[in-house]
């Protein structure tokens, strides 16, 4: 679907934010009258810059409507917005009005400019008599400043059917400055196709998502969740997709099922629909508006001189998975120099960014397991997942060489996808795992995907014995909290023991510190497992992704 220039510009460009002395709302110019509240999907902000941020909402009076239009009339609506320094909006600093319509799913993307760098703000929307919930956001600090700290959380993999989004609520309550979502924000399956070992506690609405209407409906079902709404309203987000926002294990123009020739027409139509719905439902800038099957998602966000966030896309440009996908032993194609997981342009952009960086921390926000992870103790056999960077080993090595040659001070890779917490050190040149540590990888478990999961004693885990450069693994649900300062990054792996019941507590399972320039993990806290309550599931890879690619043979 091509967006009309009028609607696109009206919904995404707010211009410079002007200071206004007045408070309260002027008379709305909304054309139709809505009898019920259209702000059922909450509000969000994202992609902060020193002078501004993206504000988002989407109008839907009936979020689960089968046509994906949220029960909205096929008409244009005027939406007012305002930004203030306080939650009561006594000190309003910016405001405006934009128009949205059915062709962009009645979504609103406001690129506010002219705000003060490194400040907290509050925002809200209005259409007709209806006023949205209030959101909190934070602008990035001045580009040449060195902030004292950044509180950043990251998460991935929220399967609506597998549990309650309690982890999102706990994340919101911690009031981070920034949240990263690393993919699998929603899942494409119809109800009861992807079943949790603990039983699904709620169902997806509608069929498997293949059309724009069904992707819009699915996004709306997720966005209507109150815990997810709290997380979006708590802080600005940086989002990237993985596979389930479109289809499991897709690779560029290849669907999951594969094809003798690339680009089957039905998959390309599905990809275009998924991309359109993703943009409509995320706080993304107009630079990410999709053009058919293409969407610019990789981008860089700077947090002063403290951190650069290189947000990556490892789906849209990758070669098809090697050796038939899945977990394979000694797959020669995985080491083929011509194969890539990023595409040539993104790889060049990343390496150029490494050379240009003056940040204390360079953080890669990406989707799939980066460090080498061998799934067998058998001698002379390297058994690895073809969907992660192990399936694109030469591509990974070029990236590692790039940041080493550029002299990146503190490279940290953040990862989602595998439904388990992991922490590991990245070595100079795999498959050698005894070389120098040149970076750290932190992997967030799922918000819900896979059900409750299971705790274990990490030191007794066979996977860690096979891969001594990996220091931690936990298969419960949760997210990761970090505090980043010029001297160190403190990391807390948070877990929610049960996602199949509402309102479960959260606790810290293990903590690490990464000291400036050391590129290594230092354990600072551990909450031991109560062995008497441990699950009898002793598989070293239990709780991992639904493809069962990560089990030890």
Tab-separated table of N, CA and C in Angstrom, residues 211-323:
chain	number	residue	atom	x	y	z
A	211	UNK	N	-2.113	-11.131	5.876
A	211	UNK	CA	-2.590	-9.938	5.168
A	211	UNK	C	-2.434	-8.719	6.055
A	212	UNK	N	-2.579	-7.542	5.464
A	212	UNK	CA	-2.481	-6.320	6.248
A	212	UNK	C	-3.550	-6.289	7.330
A	213	UNK	N	-4.760	-6.732	7.003
A	213	UNK	CA	-5.840	-6.731	7.998
A	213	UNK	C	-5.496	-7.623	9.186
A	214	UNK	N	-4.958	-8.802	8.930
A	214	UNK	CA	-4.680	-9.725	10.038
A	214	UNK	C	-3.470	-9.280	10.854
A	215	UNK	N	-2.446	-8.700	10.202
A	215	UNK	CA	-1.320	-8.167	10.971
A	215	UNK	C	-1.758	-6.986	11.830
A	216	UNK	N	-2.610	-6.114	11.294
A	216	UNK	CA	-3.122	-4.994	12.087
A	216	UNK	C	-3.919	-5.499	13.291
A	217	UNK	N	-4.759	-6.492	13.074
A	217	UNK	CA	-5.553	-7.033	14.174
A	217	UNK	C	-4.658	-7.625	15.249
A	218	UNK	N	-3.625	-8.376	14.844
A	218	UNK	CA	-2.735	-9.013	15.813
A	218	UNK	C	-1.953	-7.974	16.612
A	219	UNK	N	-1.410	-6.957	15.922
A	219	UNK	CA	-0.719	-5.892	16.649
A	219	UNK	C	-1.650	-5.228	17.647
A	220	UNK	N	-2.898	-5.017	17.245
A	220	UNK	CA	-3.856	-4.372	18.141
A	220	UNK	C	-4.135	-5.235	19.361
A	221	UNK	N	-4.233	-6.554	19.168
A	221	UNK	CA	-4.475	-7.420	20.318
A	221	UNK	C	-3.332	-7.313	21.322
A	222	UNK	N	-2.107	-7.297	20.830
A	222	UNK	CA	-0.965	-7.165	21.736
A	222	UNK	C	-0.937	-5.788	22.398
A	223	UNK	N	-1.143	-4.735	21.583
A	223	UNK	CA	-1.076	-3.376	22.115
A	223	UNK	C	-2.173	-3.108	23.152
A	224	UNK	N	-3.281	-3.857	23.078
A	224	UNK	CA	-4.362	-3.661	24.043
A	224	UNK	C	-4.023	-4.224	25.413
A	225	UNK	N	-2.955	-4.997	25.530
A	225	UNK	CA	-2.567	-5.565	26.813
A	225	UNK	C	-2.120	-4.450	27.760
A	226	UNK	N	-2.681	-4.360	28.960
A	226	UNK	CA	-2.362	-3.244	29.856
A	226	UNK	C	-0.913	-3.221	30.331
A	227	UNK	N	-0.289	-4.375	30.522
A	227	UNK	CA	1.105	-4.396	30.965
A	227	UNK	C	2.041	-3.889	29.875
A	228	UNK	N	1.785	-4.286	28.636
A	228	UNK	CA	2.588	-3.774	27.527
A	228	UNK	C	2.389	-2.270	27.379
A	229	UNK	N	1.156	-1.800	27.547
A	229	UNK	CA	0.913	-0.358	27.466
A	229	UNK	C	1.706	0.406	28.518
A	230	UNK	N	1.797	-0.143	29.725
A	230	UNK	CA	2.576	0.518	30.770
A	230	UNK	C	4.045	0.645	30.380
A	231	UNK	N	4.603	-0.409	29.790
A	231	UNK	CA	6.014	-0.372	29.390
A	231	UNK	C	6.243	0.664	28.298
A	232	UNK	N	5.316	0.735	27.331
A	232	UNK	CA	5.471	1.737	26.281
A	232	UNK	C	5.356	3.150	26.838
A	233	UNK	N	4.489	3.344	27.807
A	233	UNK	CA	4.280	4.683	28.357
A	233	UNK	C	5.362	5.100	29.335
A	234	UNK	N	6.231	4.176	29.728
A	234	UNK	CA	7.222	4.454	30.773
A	234	UNK	C	8.484	5.116	30.252
A	235	UNK	N	8.856	4.865	28.980
A	235	UNK	CA	10.145	5.322	28.473
A	235	UNK	C	10.160	5.204	26.952
A	236	UNK	N	11.066	5.909	26.281
A	236	UNK	CA	11.201	5.727	24.838
A	236	UNK	C	11.769	4.350	24.510
A	237	UNK	N	11.321	3.791	23.382
A	237	UNK	CA	11.766	2.470	22.932
A	237	UNK	C	12.605	2.600	21.660
A	238	UNK	N	13.557	1.688	21.522
A	238	UNK	CA	14.229	1.417	20.248
A	238	UNK	C	13.824	0.013	19.843
A	239	UNK	N	13.176	-0.115	18.694
A	239	UNK	CA	12.641	-1.412	18.299
A	239	UNK	C	13.315	-1.911	17.022
A	240	UNK	N	13.508	-3.220	16.967
A	240	UNK	CA	13.856	-3.921	15.738
A	240	UNK	C	13.071	-5.228	15.724
A	241	UNK	N	12.800	-5.728	14.547
A	241	UNK	CA	12.049	-6.976	14.447
A	241	UNK	C	12.983	-8.174	14.416
A	242	UNK	N	12.414	-9.356	14.581
A	242	UNK	CA	13.106	-10.600	14.260
A	242	UNK	C	12.256	-11.304	13.206
A	243	UNK	N	11.869	-12.540	13.435
A	243	UNK	CA	11.146	-13.252	12.381
A	243	UNK	C	9.632	-13.260	12.568
A	244	UNK	N	9.138	-13.405	13.813
A	244	UNK	CA	7.704	-13.659	13.994
A	244	UNK	C	6.826	-12.451	13.681
A	245	UNK	N	7.397	-11.274	13.601
A	245	UNK	CA	6.610	-10.136	13.141
A	245	UNK	C	6.153	-10.330	11.698
A	246	UNK	N	6.814	-11.244	10.991
A	246	UNK	CA	6.404	-11.609	9.630
A	246	UNK	C	6.051	-13.094	9.577
A	247	UNK	N	7.071	-13.943	9.663
A	247	UNK	CA	6.888	-15.399	9.637
A	247	UNK	C	8.128	-16.041	10.224
A	248	UNK	N	7.979	-17.148	10.925
A	248	UNK	CA	9.103	-17.828	11.542
A	248	UNK	C	10.219	-18.107	10.543
A	249	UNK	N	11.447	-17.738	10.938
A	249	UNK	CA	12.676	-18.084	10.212
A	249	UNK	C	12.727	-17.612	8.766
A	250	UNK	N	12.008	-16.539	8.425
A	250	UNK	CA	12.146	-16.007	7.069
A	250	UNK	C	13.540	-15.422	6.881
A	251	UNK	N	13.981	-15.391	5.640
A	251	UNK	CA	15.313	-14.894	5.312
A	251	UNK	C	15.236	-14.134	3.994
A	252	UNK	N	15.302	-12.813	4.072
A	252	UNK	CA	15.191	-11.957	2.894
A	252	UNK	C	13.931	-12.328	2.112
A	253	UNK	N	14.055	-12.818	0.900
A	253	UNK	CA	12.870	-13.135	0.102
A	253	UNK	C	12.508	-14.616	0.140
A	254	UNK	N	13.090	-15.340	1.103
A	254	UNK	CA	12.785	-16.765	1.267
A	254	UNK	C	11.847	-16.955	2.459
A	255	UNK	N	10.715	-17.598	2.279
A	255	UNK	CA	9.843	-17.926	3.419
A	255	UNK	C	10.429	-19.074	4.221
A	256	UNK	N	9.810	-19.365	5.342
A	256	UNK	CA	10.287	-20.441	6.203
A	256	UNK	C	10.384	-21.759	5.455
A	257	UNK	N	9.376	-22.050	4.641
A	257	UNK	CA	9.341	-23.332	3.945
A	257	UNK	C	10.408	-23.450	2.874
A	258	UNK	N	11.055	-22.342	2.528
A	258	UNK	CA	12.067	-22.376	1.488
A	258	UNK	C	11.447	-22.422	0.110
A	259	UNK	N	12.288	-22.351	-0.893
A	259	UNK	CA	11.816	-22.364	-2.276
A	259	UNK	C	12.981	-22.660	-3.180
A	260	UNK	N	12.697	-23.333	-4.289
A	260	UNK	CA	13.757	-23.581	-5.259
A	260	UNK	C	14.221	-22.281	-5.905
A	261	UNK	N	13.335	-21.329	-5.985
A	261	UNK	CA	13.680	-20.004	-6.479
A	261	UNK	C	13.185	-18.993	-5.468
A	262	UNK	N	13.905	-17.891	-5.283
A	262	UNK	CA	13.473	-16.911	-4.294
A	262	UNK	C	12.234	-16.148	-4.733
A	263	UNK	N	11.697	-15.405	-3.830
A	263	UNK	CA	10.634	-14.445	-4.080
A	263	UNK	C	9.322	-15.036	-4.555
A	264	UNK	N	8.751	-16.064	-3.878
A	264	UNK	CA	7.389	-16.471	-4.222
A	264	UNK	C	6.443	-15.306	-3.946
A	265	UNK	N	5.508	-15.079	-4.855
A	265	UNK	CA	4.681	-13.874	-4.811
A	265	UNK	C	3.874	-13.775	-3.521
A	266	UNK	N	3.344	-14.896	-3.033
A	266	UNK	CA	2.519	-14.816	-1.831
A	266	UNK	C	3.346	-14.403	-0.620
A	267	UNK	N	4.604	-14.846	-0.543
A	267	UNK	CA	5.430	-14.436	0.581
A	267	UNK	C	5.803	-12.963	0.476
A	268	UNK	N	6.088	-12.473	-0.706
A	268	UNK	CA	6.423	-11.065	-0.849
A	268	UNK	C	5.240	-10.178	-0.473
A	269	UNK	N	4.041	-10.583	-0.820
A	269	UNK	CA	2.852	-9.826	-0.412
A	269	UNK	C	2.704	-9.858	1.105
A	270	UNK	N	2.973	-11.015	1.688
A	270	UNK	CA	2.907	-11.134	3.149
A	270	UNK	C	3.954	-10.248	3.816
A	271	UNK	N	5.159	-10.249	3.281
A	271	UNK	CA	6.232	-9.428	3.836
A	271	UNK	C	5.866	-7.947	3.773
A	272	UNK	N	5.322	-7.491	2.654
A	272	UNK	CA	4.931	-6.089	2.529
A	272	UNK	C	3.847	-5.730	3.546
A	273	UNK	N	2.883	-6.614	3.732
A	273	UNK	CA	1.808	-6.362	4.704
A	273	UNK	C	2.365	-6.302	6.121
A	274	UNK	N	3.269	-7.230	6.448
A	274	UNK	CA	3.859	-7.252	7.786
A	274	UNK	C	4.659	-5.984	8.059
A	275	UNK	N	5.419	-5.534	7.068
A	275	UNK	CA	6.225	-4.325	7.237
A	275	UNK	C	5.337	-3.105	7.448
A	276	UNK	N	4.264	-3.001	6.646
A	276	UNK	CA	3.359	-1.866	6.781
A	276	UNK	C	2.742	-1.828	8.182
A	277	UNK	N	2.258	-2.978	8.656
A	277	UNK	CA	1.634	-3.038	9.979
A	277	UNK	C	2.649	-2.754	11.074
A	278	UNK	N	3.884	-3.211	10.890
A	278	UNK	CA	4.914	-2.962	11.903
A	278	UNK	C	5.162	-1.466	12.045
A	279	UNK	N	5.344	-0.775	10.922
A	279	UNK	CA	5.567	0.669	10.997
A	279	UNK	C	4.375	1.379	11.627
A	280	UNK	N	3.176	0.996	11.246
A	280	UNK	CA	1.986	1.644	11.800
A	280	UNK	C	1.906	1.515	13.313
A	281	UNK	N	2.445	0.449	13.864
A	281	UNK	CA	2.262	0.143	15.274
A	281	UNK	C	3.487	0.391	16.138
A	282	UNK	N	4.514	1.009	15.592
A	282	UNK	CA	5.733	1.259	16.352
A	282	UNK	C	6.109	2.734	16.316
A	283	UNK	N	6.776	3.231	17.364
A	283	UNK	CA	7.200	4.635	17.399
A	283	UNK	C	8.462	4.852	16.562
A	284	UNK	N	8.291	4.778	15.253
A	284	UNK	CA	9.395	4.877	14.308
A	284	UNK	C	9.291	6.172	13.505
A	285	UNK	N	10.418	6.657	13.036
A	285	UNK	CA	10.458	7.880	12.243
A	285	UNK	C	10.016	7.610	10.803
A	286	UNK	N	9.739	8.717	10.091
A	286	UNK	CA	9.271	8.580	8.706
A	286	UNK	C	10.351	7.986	7.807
A	287	UNK	N	11.616	8.006	8.252
A	287	UNK	CA	12.682	7.351	7.487
A	287	UNK	C	12.474	5.846	7.403
A	288	UNK	N	11.616	5.299	8.271
A	288	UNK	CA	11.338	3.861	8.256
A	288	UNK	C	10.017	3.510	7.574
A	289	UNK	N	9.349	4.469	6.949
A	289	UNK	CA	8.121	4.141	6.223
A	289	UNK	C	8.456	3.115	5.142
A	290	UNK	N	7.765	1.971	5.098
A	290	UNK	CA	8.112	0.937	4.115
A	290	UNK	C	7.777	1.348	2.693
A	291	UNK	N	8.572	0.833	1.785
A	291	UNK	CA	8.333	0.968	0.343
A	291	UNK	C	8.119	-0.428	-0.203
A	292	UNK	N	6.868	-0.890	-0.193
A	292	UNK	CA	6.586	-2.247	-0.634
A	292	UNK	C	7.231	-3.257	0.288
A	293	UNK	N	8.137	-4.087	-0.269
A	293	UNK	CA	8.778	-5.123	0.542
A	293	UNK	C	10.052	-4.639	1.216
A	294	UNK	N	10.351	-3.347	1.137
A	294	UNK	CA	11.579	-2.812	1.726
A	294	UNK	C	11.240	-1.853	2.852
A	295	UNK	N	12.057	-1.894	3.914
A	295	UNK	CA	11.863	-0.992	5.030
A	295	UNK	C	13.206	-0.721	5.693
A	296	UNK	N	13.550	0.546	5.855
A	296	UNK	CA	14.813	0.929	6.484
A	296	UNK	C	14.653	0.867	7.996
A	297	UNK	N	15.183	-0.178	8.601
A	297	UNK	CA	15.041	-0.354	10.036
A	297	UNK	C	16.365	-0.185	10.777
A	298	UNK	N	17.492	-0.566	10.166
A	298	UNK	CA	18.747	-0.384	10.888
A	298	UNK	C	19.080	1.113	10.936
A	299	UNK	N	19.532	1.530	12.116
A	299	UNK	CA	19.755	2.940	12.374
A	299	UNK	C	20.625	3.077	13.616
A	300	UNK	N	21.070	4.297	13.883
A	300	UNK	CA	21.983	4.521	14.998
A	300	UNK	C	21.420	5.619	15.898
A	301	UNK	N	21.415	5.381	17.189
A	301	UNK	CA	20.977	6.368	18.176
A	301	UNK	C	22.132	6.609	19.141
A	302	UNK	N	22.472	7.870	19.333
A	302	UNK	CA	23.615	8.231	20.187
A	302	UNK	C	23.123	8.764	21.527
A	303	UNK	N	23.748	8.331	22.589
A	303	UNK	CA	23.440	8.817	23.934
A	303	UNK	C	24.648	9.607	24.425
A	304	UNK	N	24.804	10.812	23.874
A	304	UNK	CA	25.994	11.608	24.155
A	304	UNK	C	27.236	10.852	23.746
A	305	UNK	N	28.287	11.012	24.530
A	305	UNK	CA	29.512	10.243	24.297
A	305	UNK	C	29.567	8.990	25.167
A	306	UNK	N	28.438	8.718	25.858
A	306	UNK	CA	28.407	7.525	26.706
A	306	UNK	C	28.200	6.263	25.887
A	307	UNK	N	27.239	6.289	24.953
A	307	UNK	CA	26.893	5.051	24.231
A	307	UNK	C	26.362	5.352	22.838
A	308	UNK	N	26.727	4.503	21.918
A	308	UNK	CA	26.100	4.437	20.602
A	308	UNK	C	25.281	3.157	20.539
A	309	UNK	N	24.041	3.274	20.083
A	309	UNK	CA	23.197	2.101	19.874
A	309	UNK	C	23.079	1.859	18.376
A	310	UNK	N	23.680	0.774	17.913
A	310	UNK	CA	23.617	0.384	16.508
A	310	UNK	C	22.489	-0.644	16.391
A	311	UNK	N	21.310	-0.196	15.985
A	311	UNK	CA	20.143	-1.070	15.904
A	311	UNK	C	20.138	-1.769	14.553
A	312	UNK	N	20.156	-3.106	14.572
A	312	UNK	CA	20.436	-3.896	13.382
A	312	UNK	C	19.209	-4.652	12.868
A	313	UNK	N	19.315	-5.088	11.626
A	313	UNK	CA	18.282	-5.885	10.971
A	313	UNK	C	18.969	-7.113	10.386
A	314	UNK	N	18.783	-8.272	11.032
A	314	UNK	CA	19.432	-9.499	10.555
A	314	UNK	C	18.460	-10.414	9.808
A	315	UNK	N	17.329	-9.887	9.352
A	315	UNK	CA	16.356	-10.685	8.601
A	315	UNK	C	16.236	-10.256	7.144
A	316	UNK	N	16.155	-8.959	6.918
A	316	UNK	CA	15.740	-8.453	5.617
A	316	UNK	C	16.783	-8.642	4.521
A	317	UNK	N	18.057	-8.779	4.897
A	317	UNK	CA	19.125	-8.800	3.895
A	317	UNK	C	19.943	-10.090	3.923
A	318	UNK	N	19.592	-11.036	4.760
A	318	UNK	CA	20.427	-12.223	4.934
A	318	UNK	C	20.278	-13.204	3.781
A	319	UNK	N	21.323	-14.002	3.574
A	319	UNK	CA	21.221	-15.172	2.704
A	319	UNK	C	20.347	-16.219	3.384
A	320	UNK	N	19.764	-17.106	2.592
A	320	UNK	CA	18.957	-18.180	3.158
A	320	UNK	C	19.822	-19.017	4.099
A	321	UNK	N	19.195	-19.583	5.119
A	321	UNK	CA	19.950	-20.357	6.106
A	321	UNK	C	20.707	-21.507	5.426
A	322	UNK	N	21.903	-21.754	5.892
A	322	UNK	CA	22.770	-22.771	5.294
A	322	UNK	C	22.324	-24.175	5.673
A	323	UNK	N	22.696	-25.135	4.849
A	323	UNK	CA	22.559	-26.563	5.150
A	323	UNK	C	21.138	-26.954	5.561
